CSV table of N, CA and C and ligand atoms in Angstrom, one decimal:
chain,number,residue,atom,x,y,z
A,422,MET,N,-23.8,72.9,-172.2
A,422,MET,CA,-25.5,71.8,-171.6
A,422,MET,C,-24.6,70.2,-171.6
A,423,LYS,N,-25.4,69.2,-170.8
A,423,LYS,CA,-25.2,68.2,-170.5
A,423,LYS,C,-25.5,66.7,-171.6
A,424,LYS,N,-24.6,65.5,-172.4
A,424,LYS,CA,-24.8,65.1,-172.6
A,424,LYS,C,-25.4,64.0,-173.2
A,425,LYS,N,-26.9,63.2,-173.2
A,425,LYS,CA,-28.4,62.7,-173.1
A,425,LYS,C,-27.6,61.8,-173.3
A,426,LEU,N,-27.8,60.5,-172.1
A,426,LEU,CA,-27.9,59.6,-172.0
A,426,LEU,C,-29.2,58.5,-171.5
A,427,VAL,N,-29.5,58.0,-172.8
A,427,VAL,CA,-30.5,56.6,-172.4
A,427,VAL,C,-30.5,55.8,-171.8
A,428,LEU,N,-30.6,55.0,-170.8
A,428,LEU,CA,-30.3,53.2,-170.3
A,428,LEU,C,-31.8,52.1,-171.2
A,429,ILE,N,-31.7,51.4,-172.1
A,429,ILE,CA,-33.2,50.9,-172.7
A,429,ILE,C,-32.8,49.5,-171.3
A,430,GLY,N,-33.5,49.1,-170.3
A,430,GLY,CA,-34.1,48.0,-169.5
A,430,GLY,C,-34.1,49.1,-168.2
A,431,ASN,N,-34.4,48.6,-167.3
A,431,ASN,CA,-34.3,48.7,-165.2
A,431,ASN,C,-33.5,47.6,-165.2
A,432,GLY,N,-32.7,46.9,-165.7
A,432,GLY,CA,-32.1,45.6,-165.0
A,432,GLY,C,-30.5,45.9,-164.2
A,433,MET,N,-29.9,45.5,-163.3
A,433,MET,CA,-28.6,44.9,-162.7
A,433,MET,C,-27.2,45.7,-163.3
A,434,ALA,N,-27.6,44.9,-164.2
A,434,ALA,CA,-26.6,44.9,-165.3
A,434,ALA,C,-26.3,46.5,-165.9
A,435,GLY,N,-27.8,46.9,-166.2
A,435,GLY,CA,-27.9,48.7,-167.5
A,435,GLY,C,-27.0,49.3,-166.2
A,436,VAL,N,-27.9,49.5,-164.7
A,436,VAL,CA,-27.3,49.6,-164.3
A,436,VAL,C,-27.1,50.5,-163.2
A,437,ASN,N,-26.4,49.0,-163.0
A,437,ASN,CA,-25.2,48.9,-162.5
A,437,ASN,C,-23.9,50.7,-163.1
A,438,CYS,N,-24.2,50.0,-164.2
A,438,CYS,CA,-23.4,50.3,-165.4
A,438,CYS,C,-23.5,51.7,-164.9
A,439,ILE,N,-24.9,52.3,-165.2
A,439,ILE,CA,-25.1,53.7,-165.1
A,439,ILE,C,-23.9,54.1,-163.0
A,440,GLU,N,-24.6,53.8,-162.6
A,440,GLU,CA,-24.0,54.0,-161.1
A,440,GLU,C,-22.9,54.5,-160.8
A,441,GLN,N,-21.8,53.0,-162.3
A,441,GLN,CA,-20.2,53.4,-161.8
A,441,GLN,C,-20.2,54.9,-162.7
A,442,ILE,N,-21.1,55.4,-163.9
A,442,ILE,CA,-21.4,56.6,-164.1
A,442,ILE,C,-20.8,57.7,-163.6
A,443,LEU,N,-21.8,57.7,-162.7
A,443,LEU,CA,-22.4,58.8,-161.8
A,443,LEU,C,-21.1,58.7,-161.2
A,444,LYS,N,-20.4,58.1,-160.8
A,444,LYS,CA,-19.1,58.0,-159.3
A,444,LYS,C,-18.3,59.1,-160.0
A,445,LEU,N,-18.3,58.5,-161.4
A,445,LEU,CA,-16.6,58.9,-162.0
A,445,LEU,C,-17.3,60.2,-162.0
A,446,ASP,N,-18.1,60.7,-162.5
A,446,ASP,CA,-18.5,62.1,-163.2
A,446,ASP,C,-20.6,62.3,-162.3
A,447,GLN,N,-20.9,62.6,-162.1
A,447,GLN,CA,-22.0,63.1,-161.5
A,447,GLN,C,-23.3,63.8,-162.3
A,448,ASN,N,-22.9,65.3,-163.0
A,448,ASN,CA,-22.9,66.1,-163.4
A,448,ASN,C,-22.7,66.2,-165.5
A,449,ARG,N,-22.1,64.9,-165.7
A,449,ARG,CA,-21.6,64.6,-167.0
A,449,ARG,C,-22.5,64.2,-167.6
A,450,TYR,N,-23.9,63.3,-167.4
A,450,TYR,CA,-25.2,63.6,-167.9
A,450,TYR,C,-26.3,63.9,-168.1
A,451,ASP,N,-27.3,63.8,-168.9
A,451,ASP,CA,-29.2,63.9,-168.2
A,451,ASP,C,-29.1,62.3,-168.8
A,452,ILE,N,-29.2,61.7,-167.9
A,452,ILE,CA,-29.8,60.9,-168.2
A,452,ILE,C,-31.5,60.5,-167.5
A,453,THR,N,-32.0,59.0,-168.9
A,453,THR,CA,-33.4,58.3,-168.7
A,453,THR,C,-33.0,57.4,-168.8
A,454,ILE,N,-34.0,56.1,-168.6
A,454,ILE,CA,-33.3,55.5,-168.5
A,454,ILE,C,-34.9,54.7,-168.9
A,455,PHE,N,-35.5,53.5,-169.3
A,455,PHE,CA,-36.1,53.2,-169.9
A,455,PHE,C,-36.7,52.0,-169.2
A,456,GLY,N,-38.1,51.3,-168.5
A,456,GLY,CA,-38.0,49.8,-168.1
A,456,GLY,C,-39.3,49.6,-168.8
A,457,SER,N,-39.3,48.2,-168.9
A,457,SER,CA,-40.5,47.4,-169.9
A,457,SER,C,-42.0,46.5,-168.0
A,458,GLU,N,-41.1,46.5,-166.6
A,458,GLU,CA,-41.3,46.0,-165.8
A,458,GLU,C,-42.6,47.1,-164.5
A,459,PRO,N,-43.7,47.0,-164.5
A,459,PRO,CA,-43.9,47.8,-163.5
A,459,PRO,C,-42.9,48.1,-162.4
A,460,HIS,N,-41.8,47.5,-162.0
A,460,HIS,CA,-41.0,47.9,-160.5
A,460,HIS,C,-39.7,48.8,-160.7
A,461,PRO,N,-38.8,49.1,-159.8
A,461,PRO,CA,-38.3,50.4,-159.8
A,461,PRO,C,-37.3,48.5,-160.1
A,462,ASN,N,-36.1,49.7,-160.1
A,462,ASN,CA,-34.4,48.9,-160.3
A,462,ASN,C,-34.1,47.5,-159.1
A,463,TYR,N,-34.2,46.2,-159.5
A,463,TYR,CA,-34.1,45.4,-158.5
A,463,TYR,C,-33.6,44.6,-158.3
A,464,ASN,N,-33.4,43.5,-157.6
A,464,ASN,CA,-31.8,42.4,-157.0
A,464,ASN,C,-32.8,41.2,-158.3
A,465,ARG,N,-32.7,41.1,-158.9
A,465,ARG,CA,-33.9,39.6,-159.5
A,465,ARG,C,-32.6,38.7,-159.9
A,466,ILE,N,-32.3,38.8,-158.6
A,466,ILE,CA,-31.4,37.0,-157.8
A,466,ILE,C,-32.4,36.6,-156.6
A,467,LEU,N,-32.6,38.0,-156.9
A,467,LEU,CA,-34.2,37.5,-154.8
A,467,LEU,C,-35.1,37.7,-154.9
A,468,LEU,N,-35.2,37.5,-156.6
A,468,LEU,CA,-36.8,36.1,-157.0
A,468,LEU,C,-37.6,36.0,-156.8
A,469,SER,N,-36.9,35.2,-156.5
A,469,SER,CA,-37.4,33.3,-155.8
A,469,SER,C,-37.7,33.5,-155.1
A,470,SER,N,-37.6,33.8,-153.9
A,470,SER,CA,-37.5,34.3,-153.2
A,470,SER,C,-39.2,34.8,-152.6
A,471,VAL,N,-39.1,36.7,-153.9
A,471,VAL,CA,-40.8,36.5,-153.7
A,471,VAL,C,-41.7,35.2,-154.6
A,472,LEU,N,-41.4,34.5,-155.3
A,472,LEU,CA,-41.7,34.0,-155.9
A,472,LEU,C,-42.5,32.5,-155.0
A,473,ALA,N,-41.2,32.7,-154.1
A,473,ALA,CA,-42.4,31.0,-152.6
A,473,ALA,C,-42.4,32.0,-152.2
A,474,GLY,N,-42.8,33.4,-151.7
A,474,GLY,CA,-43.4,33.6,-150.1
A,474,GLY,C,-43.3,34.4,-149.4
A,475,ASP,N,-41.4,34.5,-149.4
A,475,ASP,CA,-40.7,34.5,-148.2
A,475,ASP,C,-40.5,35.8,-148.4
A,476,ALA,N,-40.8,37.5,-149.4
A,476,ALA,CA,-40.4,38.0,-149.1
A,476,ALA,C,-40.8,38.4,-150.1
A,477,ASP,N,-41.3,40.3,-149.6
A,477,ASP,CA,-41.9,41.2,-151.5
A,477,ASP,C,-40.7,42.3,-151.4
A,478,MET,N,-41.0,42.5,-153.0
A,478,MET,CA,-41.0,43.1,-153.8
A,478,MET,C,-40.3,43.9,-153.5
A,479,ASN,N,-40.5,44.5,-152.6
A,479,ASN,CA,-40.0,46.0,-151.4
A,479,ASN,C,-38.7,45.8,-151.0
A,480,ASP,N,-38.4,44.5,-150.7
A,480,ASP,CA,-36.7,43.8,-149.9
A,480,ASP,C,-35.9,44.1,-150.8
A,481,PHE,N,-36.3,43.9,-152.1
A,481,PHE,CA,-34.7,43.9,-153.3
A,481,PHE,C,-34.9,45.3,-154.2
A,482,VAL,N,-35.5,45.9,-153.7
A,482,VAL,CA,-35.1,47.1,-154.5
A,482,VAL,C,-34.2,47.6,-154.6
A,483,ILE,N,-33.4,48.4,-155.5
A,483,ILE,CA,-31.8,48.2,-155.3
A,483,ILE,C,-31.8,50.2,-156.0
A,484,ASN,N,-32.7,50.5,-156.6
A,484,ASN,CA,-32.7,51.6,-156.8
A,484,ASN,C,-34.1,52.2,-157.0
A,485,SER,N,-35.0,52.9,-156.4
A,485,SER,CA,-36.0,53.4,-156.3
A,485,SER,C,-36.4,54.3,-157.1
B,1869,FAD,C1,-35.6,33.4,-160.6
B,1869,FAD,C2,-34.2,34.4,-160.7
B,1869,FAD,C3,-33.3,33.5,-160.2
B,1869,FAD,C4,-31.5,34.0,-159.6
B,1869,FAD,N1,-30.5,34.1,-159.3
B,1869,FAD,C5,-30.0,34.0,-159.5
B,1869,FAD,C6,-28.5,33.8,-158.4
B,1869,FAD,O1,-29.1,32.8,-157.8
B,1869,FAD,N2,-27.5,33.7,-158.9
B,1869,FAD,C7,-26.9,34.3,-160.2
B,1869,FAD,O2,-26.1,34.6,-160.5
B,1869,FAD,N3,-27.9,34.3,-161.4
B,1869,FAD,C8,-29.1,34.3,-160.9
B,1869,FAD,N4,-30.1,34.4,-162.0
B,1869,FAD,C9,-30.2,35.9,-163.6
B,1869,FAD,C10,-30.1,37.2,-163.1
B,1869,FAD,O3,-31.1,37.9,-162.7
B,1869,FAD,C11,-29.4,37.7,-164.5
B,1869,FAD,O4,-28.3,37.0,-164.0
B,1869,FAD,C12,-29.2,39.1,-164.2
B,1869,FAD,O5,-30.8,39.7,-163.5
B,1869,FAD,C13,-29.0,39.5,-165.5
B,1869,FAD,O6,-29.6,41.1,-165.9
B,1869,FAD,P1,-29.1,42.1,-166.9
B,1869,FAD,O7,-29.3,43.4,-165.5
B,1869,FAD,O8,-28.3,41.9,-168.0
B,1869,FAD,O9,-30.3,42.2,-167.1
B,1869,FAD,P2,-32.4,41.5,-166.3
B,1869,FAD,O10,-31.6,41.6,-164.5
B,1869,FAD,O11,-32.6,40.8,-168.1
B,1869,FAD,O12,-32.6,43.4,-166.5
B,1869,FAD,C14,-32.4,43.2,-167.9
B,1869,FAD,C15,-33.4,44.4,-168.4
B,1869,FAD,O13,-34.2,44.8,-168.9
B,1869,FAD,C16,-35.8,45.7,-169.7
B,1869,FAD,N5,-36.0,45.0,-170.7
B,1869,FAD,C17,-35.3,44.1,-172.1
B,1869,FAD,N6,-35.5,44.6,-173.0
B,1869,FAD,C18,-36.4,45.6,-173.1
B,1869,FAD,C19,-37.1,47.2,-173.8
B,1869,FAD,N7,-36.8,46.6,-175.0
B,1869,FAD,N8,-38.1,48.6,-173.3
B,1869,FAD,C20,-37.8,48.3,-172.4
B,1869,FAD,N9,-36.7,47.3,-171.0
B,1869,FAD,C21,-36.7,46.4,-171.8
B,1869,FAD,C22,-36.0,43.6,-169.3
B,1869,FAD,O14,-37.3,43.6,-168.6
B,1869,FAD,C23,-35.1,43.5,-167.8
B,1869,FAD,O15,-36.0,44.4,-166.6
B,1869,FAD,C24,-31.8,34.7,-161.1
B,1869,FAD,C25,-32.8,34.8,-162.9
B,1869,FAD,C26,-33.6,34.3,-161.8
B,1869,FAD,C27,-35.2,35.1,-162.8
């Protein structure tokens, strides 16, 4: 049976950590991610472009 792994926060650093874990072993954990934002995992560094009206939120989703 898979161990459970829970990530609180759907941000870049935490989800990158999950990506690295999955590269090592895709089947080791049953993973659940809790996020407080109404968006999927996105590149927050590019948020300025959205705030400036130059890009759409969907343009920089990292993991949908
Ligand atoms: C407008 C803007 C522009 C930026 N530009 C740059 C740049 O040019 N270069 C650069 O290096 N950095 C930039 N940064 C900073 C960069 O985005 C952050 O350093 C980076 O996002 C930090 O990643 P993180 O995953 O640690 O945290 P975050 O991206 O903050 O992710 C944490 C996530 O956890 C969620 N969360 C927190 N508490 C809870 C909870 N209790 N339950 C559920 N979810 C929770 C938050 O909602 C958030 O989604 C910018 C930031 C902003 C806002």
